[in-house]
Tab-separated table of C-alpha atoms in Angstrom:
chain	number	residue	atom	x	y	z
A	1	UNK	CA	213.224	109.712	68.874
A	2	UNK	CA	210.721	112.248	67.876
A	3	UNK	CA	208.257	114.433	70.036
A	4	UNK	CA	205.134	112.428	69.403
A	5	UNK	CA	206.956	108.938	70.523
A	6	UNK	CA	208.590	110.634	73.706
A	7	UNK	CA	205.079	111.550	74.374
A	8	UNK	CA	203.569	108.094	74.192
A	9	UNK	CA	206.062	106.442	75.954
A	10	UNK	CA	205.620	108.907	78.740
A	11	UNK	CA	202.098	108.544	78.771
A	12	UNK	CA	202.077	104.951	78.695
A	13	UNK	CA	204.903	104.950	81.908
A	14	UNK	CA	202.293	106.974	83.299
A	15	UNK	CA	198.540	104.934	83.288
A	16	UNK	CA	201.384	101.487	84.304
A	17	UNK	CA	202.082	103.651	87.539
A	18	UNK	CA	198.644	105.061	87.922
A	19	UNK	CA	197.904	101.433	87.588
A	20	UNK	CA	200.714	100.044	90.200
A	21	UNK	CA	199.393	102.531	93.168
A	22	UNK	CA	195.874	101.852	92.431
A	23	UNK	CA	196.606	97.976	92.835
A	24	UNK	CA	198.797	98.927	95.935
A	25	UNK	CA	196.488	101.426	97.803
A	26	UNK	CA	193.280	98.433	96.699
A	27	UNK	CA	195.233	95.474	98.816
A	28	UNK	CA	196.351	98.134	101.387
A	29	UNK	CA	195.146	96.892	104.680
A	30	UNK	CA	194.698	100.431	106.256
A	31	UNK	CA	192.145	101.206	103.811
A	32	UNK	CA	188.438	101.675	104.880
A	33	UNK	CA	186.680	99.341	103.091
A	34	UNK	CA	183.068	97.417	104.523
A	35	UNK	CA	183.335	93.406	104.193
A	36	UNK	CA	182.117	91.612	101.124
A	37	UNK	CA	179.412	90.171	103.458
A	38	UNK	CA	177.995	93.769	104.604
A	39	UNK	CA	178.202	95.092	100.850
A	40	UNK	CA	175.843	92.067	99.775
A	41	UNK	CA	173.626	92.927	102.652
A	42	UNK	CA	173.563	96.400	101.519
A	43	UNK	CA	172.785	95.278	97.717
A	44	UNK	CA	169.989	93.128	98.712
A	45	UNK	CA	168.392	96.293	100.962
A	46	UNK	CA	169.030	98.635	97.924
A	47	UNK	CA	166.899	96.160	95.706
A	48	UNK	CA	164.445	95.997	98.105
A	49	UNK	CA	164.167	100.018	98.878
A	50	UNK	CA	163.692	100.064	94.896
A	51	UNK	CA	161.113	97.822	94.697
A	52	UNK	CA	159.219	99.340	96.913
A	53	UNK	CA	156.934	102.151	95.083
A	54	UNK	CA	156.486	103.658	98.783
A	55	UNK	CA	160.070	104.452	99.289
A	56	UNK	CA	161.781	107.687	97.819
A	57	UNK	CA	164.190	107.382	95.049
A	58	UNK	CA	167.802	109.350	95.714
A	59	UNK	CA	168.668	111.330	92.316
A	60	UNK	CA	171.798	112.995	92.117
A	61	UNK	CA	170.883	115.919	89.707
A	62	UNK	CA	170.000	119.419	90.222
A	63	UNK	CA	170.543	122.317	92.843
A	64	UNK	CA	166.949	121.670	94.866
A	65	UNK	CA	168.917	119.168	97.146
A	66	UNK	CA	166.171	117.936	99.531
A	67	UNK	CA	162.891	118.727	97.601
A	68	UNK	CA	160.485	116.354	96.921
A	69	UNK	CA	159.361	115.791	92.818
A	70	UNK	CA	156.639	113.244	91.753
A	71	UNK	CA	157.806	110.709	88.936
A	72	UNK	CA	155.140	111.810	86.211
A	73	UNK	CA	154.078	108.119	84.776
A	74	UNK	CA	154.590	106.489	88.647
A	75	UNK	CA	153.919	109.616	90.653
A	76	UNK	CA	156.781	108.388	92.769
A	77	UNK	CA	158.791	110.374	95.290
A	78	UNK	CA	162.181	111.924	93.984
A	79	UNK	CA	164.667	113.678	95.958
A	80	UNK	CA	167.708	115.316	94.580
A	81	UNK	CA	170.963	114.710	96.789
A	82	UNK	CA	174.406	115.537	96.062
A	83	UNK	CA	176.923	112.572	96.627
A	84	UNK	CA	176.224	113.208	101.214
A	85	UNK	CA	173.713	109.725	100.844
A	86	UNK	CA	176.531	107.477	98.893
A	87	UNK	CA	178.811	109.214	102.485
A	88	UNK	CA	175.903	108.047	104.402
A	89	UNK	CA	176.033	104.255	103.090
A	90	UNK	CA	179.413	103.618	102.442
A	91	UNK	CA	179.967	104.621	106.652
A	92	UNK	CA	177.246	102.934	107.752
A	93	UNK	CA	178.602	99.456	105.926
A	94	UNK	CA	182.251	100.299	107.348
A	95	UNK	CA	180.269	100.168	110.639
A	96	UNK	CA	178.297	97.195	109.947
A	97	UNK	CA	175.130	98.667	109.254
A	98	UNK	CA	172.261	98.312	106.735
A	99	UNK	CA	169.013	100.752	106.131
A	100	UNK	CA	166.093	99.499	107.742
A	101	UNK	CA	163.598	100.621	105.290
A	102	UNK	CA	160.448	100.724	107.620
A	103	UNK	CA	162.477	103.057	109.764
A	104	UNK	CA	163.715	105.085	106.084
A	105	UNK	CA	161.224	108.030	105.913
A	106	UNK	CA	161.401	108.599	109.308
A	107	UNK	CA	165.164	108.884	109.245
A	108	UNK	CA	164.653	111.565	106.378
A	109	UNK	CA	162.527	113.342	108.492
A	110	UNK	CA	164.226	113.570	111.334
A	111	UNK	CA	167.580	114.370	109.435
A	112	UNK	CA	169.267	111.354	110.189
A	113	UNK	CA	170.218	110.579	106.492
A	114	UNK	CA	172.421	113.146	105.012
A	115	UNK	CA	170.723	114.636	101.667
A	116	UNK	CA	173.165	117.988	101.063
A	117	UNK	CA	175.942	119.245	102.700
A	118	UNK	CA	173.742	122.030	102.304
A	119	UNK	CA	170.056	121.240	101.393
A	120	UNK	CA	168.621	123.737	99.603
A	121	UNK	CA	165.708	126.653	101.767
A	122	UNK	CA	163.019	125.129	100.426
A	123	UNK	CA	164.121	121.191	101.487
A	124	UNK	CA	161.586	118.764	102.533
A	125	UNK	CA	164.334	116.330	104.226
A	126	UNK	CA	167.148	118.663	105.602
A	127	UNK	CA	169.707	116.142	106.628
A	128	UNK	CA	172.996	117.908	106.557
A	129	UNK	CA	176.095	115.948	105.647
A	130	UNK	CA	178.326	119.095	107.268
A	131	UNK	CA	176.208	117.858	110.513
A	132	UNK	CA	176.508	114.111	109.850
A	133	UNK	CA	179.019	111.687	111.647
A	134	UNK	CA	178.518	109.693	108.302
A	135	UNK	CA	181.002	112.601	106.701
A	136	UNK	CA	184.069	111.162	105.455
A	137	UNK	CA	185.504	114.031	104.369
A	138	UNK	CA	185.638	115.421	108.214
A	139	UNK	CA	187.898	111.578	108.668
A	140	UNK	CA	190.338	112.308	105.984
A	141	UNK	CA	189.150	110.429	102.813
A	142	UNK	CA	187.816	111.282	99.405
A	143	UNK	CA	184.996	108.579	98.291
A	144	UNK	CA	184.747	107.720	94.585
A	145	UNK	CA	182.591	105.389	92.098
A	146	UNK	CA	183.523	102.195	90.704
A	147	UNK	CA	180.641	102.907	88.331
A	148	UNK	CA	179.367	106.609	86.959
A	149	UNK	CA	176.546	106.929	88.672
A	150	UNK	CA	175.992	110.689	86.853
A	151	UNK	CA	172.686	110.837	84.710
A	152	UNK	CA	174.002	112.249	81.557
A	153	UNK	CA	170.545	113.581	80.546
A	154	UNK	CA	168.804	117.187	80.057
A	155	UNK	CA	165.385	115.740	80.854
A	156	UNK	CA	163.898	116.694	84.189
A	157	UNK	CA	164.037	114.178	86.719
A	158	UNK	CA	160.776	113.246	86.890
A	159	UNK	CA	160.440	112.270	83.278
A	160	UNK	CA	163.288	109.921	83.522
A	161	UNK	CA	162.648	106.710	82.904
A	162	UNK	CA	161.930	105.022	86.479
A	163	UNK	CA	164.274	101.861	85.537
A	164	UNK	CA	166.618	104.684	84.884
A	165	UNK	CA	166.180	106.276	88.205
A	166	UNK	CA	166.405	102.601	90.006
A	167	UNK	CA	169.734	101.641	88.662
A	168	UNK	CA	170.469	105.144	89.164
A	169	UNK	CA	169.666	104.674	93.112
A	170	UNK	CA	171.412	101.462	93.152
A	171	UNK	CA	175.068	102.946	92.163
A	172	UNK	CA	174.908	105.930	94.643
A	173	UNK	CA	174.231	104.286	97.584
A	174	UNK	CA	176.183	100.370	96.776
A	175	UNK	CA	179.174	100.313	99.058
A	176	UNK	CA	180.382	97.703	96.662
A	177	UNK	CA	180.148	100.623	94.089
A	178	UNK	CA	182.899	102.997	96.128
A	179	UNK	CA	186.195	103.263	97.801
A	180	UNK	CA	188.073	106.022	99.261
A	181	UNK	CA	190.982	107.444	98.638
A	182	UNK	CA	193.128	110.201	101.410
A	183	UNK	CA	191.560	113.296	100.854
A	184	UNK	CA	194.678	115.253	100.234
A	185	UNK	CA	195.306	113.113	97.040
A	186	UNK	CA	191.635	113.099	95.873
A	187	UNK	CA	192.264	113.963	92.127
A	188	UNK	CA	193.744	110.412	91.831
A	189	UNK	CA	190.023	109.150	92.342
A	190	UNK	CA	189.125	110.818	89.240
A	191	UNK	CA	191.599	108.809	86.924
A	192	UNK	CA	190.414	106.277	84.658
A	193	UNK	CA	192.969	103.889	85.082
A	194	UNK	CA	192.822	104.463	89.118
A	195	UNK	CA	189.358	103.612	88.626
A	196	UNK	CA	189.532	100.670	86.548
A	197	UNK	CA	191.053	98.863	89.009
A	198	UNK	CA	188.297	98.615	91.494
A	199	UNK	CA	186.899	96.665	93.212
């Protein structure tokens, strides 16, 4: 047998195991996980908070985490995060608990939604996730996207297009869009074929 087909077959052994623990760890009851119920409460929220020009969008680009920007052809509010909000949601819908989105902006004032680990000096909203209870990462577990919810785009965020930014929105904060994994074996999150198995 020659290099290139030991190589294959090795590879292909590999993704069918990948694939096997993904399946394992997905029906494994001691994983965190929110009921179906609480993630269609949260996906009905997160098309309301969208919908609502008044709320801020959550954009998961740049390094001014907790800033404010104006959407140039809707003038509205934008707020670069890192992934501390999708923390946020996915906790609160392990506990049960949805947004309630006349309470939001007073939550990101008063810190109470995670923006940063670290929000940046000049933050607006300076909710810490290193200071949040909503920090996984402090209970042992890596969280990861079903979908990518990275905007693969040079433009500045506020001449995105605003459907853009919605769906955008949507896949950060969807608890029906994550799982964890144990933190110590985090890089398995980043497999395709780990991935692909969700939800």
């Amino acid at each position: 047998m020659n290099t290139c087909s030991q190589v294959a077959i090795k590879t292909f052994d590999n993704s069918n195991a990948i694939i096997q623990l993904a399946n394992a760890w997905k029906k494994n009851t001691s994983r965190p996980r929110p009921s179906q119920q609480i993630c269609d409460d949260w996906d009905k929220v997160l098309e309301d908070w969208v919908n609502d020009p008044d709320l801020p969008l959550f954009v998961r680009k740049g390094n001014e985490r907790g800033t404010v920007f104006k959407h140039k052809k809707t003038n509205r509010d934008l707020i670069p995060v890192d992934n501390s909000p999708a923390q946020w949601a996915f906790s609160m819908a392990c506990d049960n608990k949805t947004p309630i989105l006349k309470d939001l902006v007073t939550d990101l004032k008063n810190g109470n939604i995670p923006i940063a680990m670290v929000p940046c000096k000049s933050a607006v909203f300076r909710g810490s996730l290193a200071k949040s209870i909503h920090n996984v990462n402090t209970k042992g577990w890596k969280l990861a996207h079903i979908k990518p919810v990275g905007l693969n785009t040079r433009q500045p965020v506020e001449d995105i297009d605003i459907d853009e930014l919605k769906d955008h929105h949507k896949k950060l904060l969807s608890p029906s869009n994550m799982f964890v994994v144990p933190l110590k074996y985090s890089g398995i999150a980043e497999i395709d074929e780990f991935i692909n198995v969700f939800p």
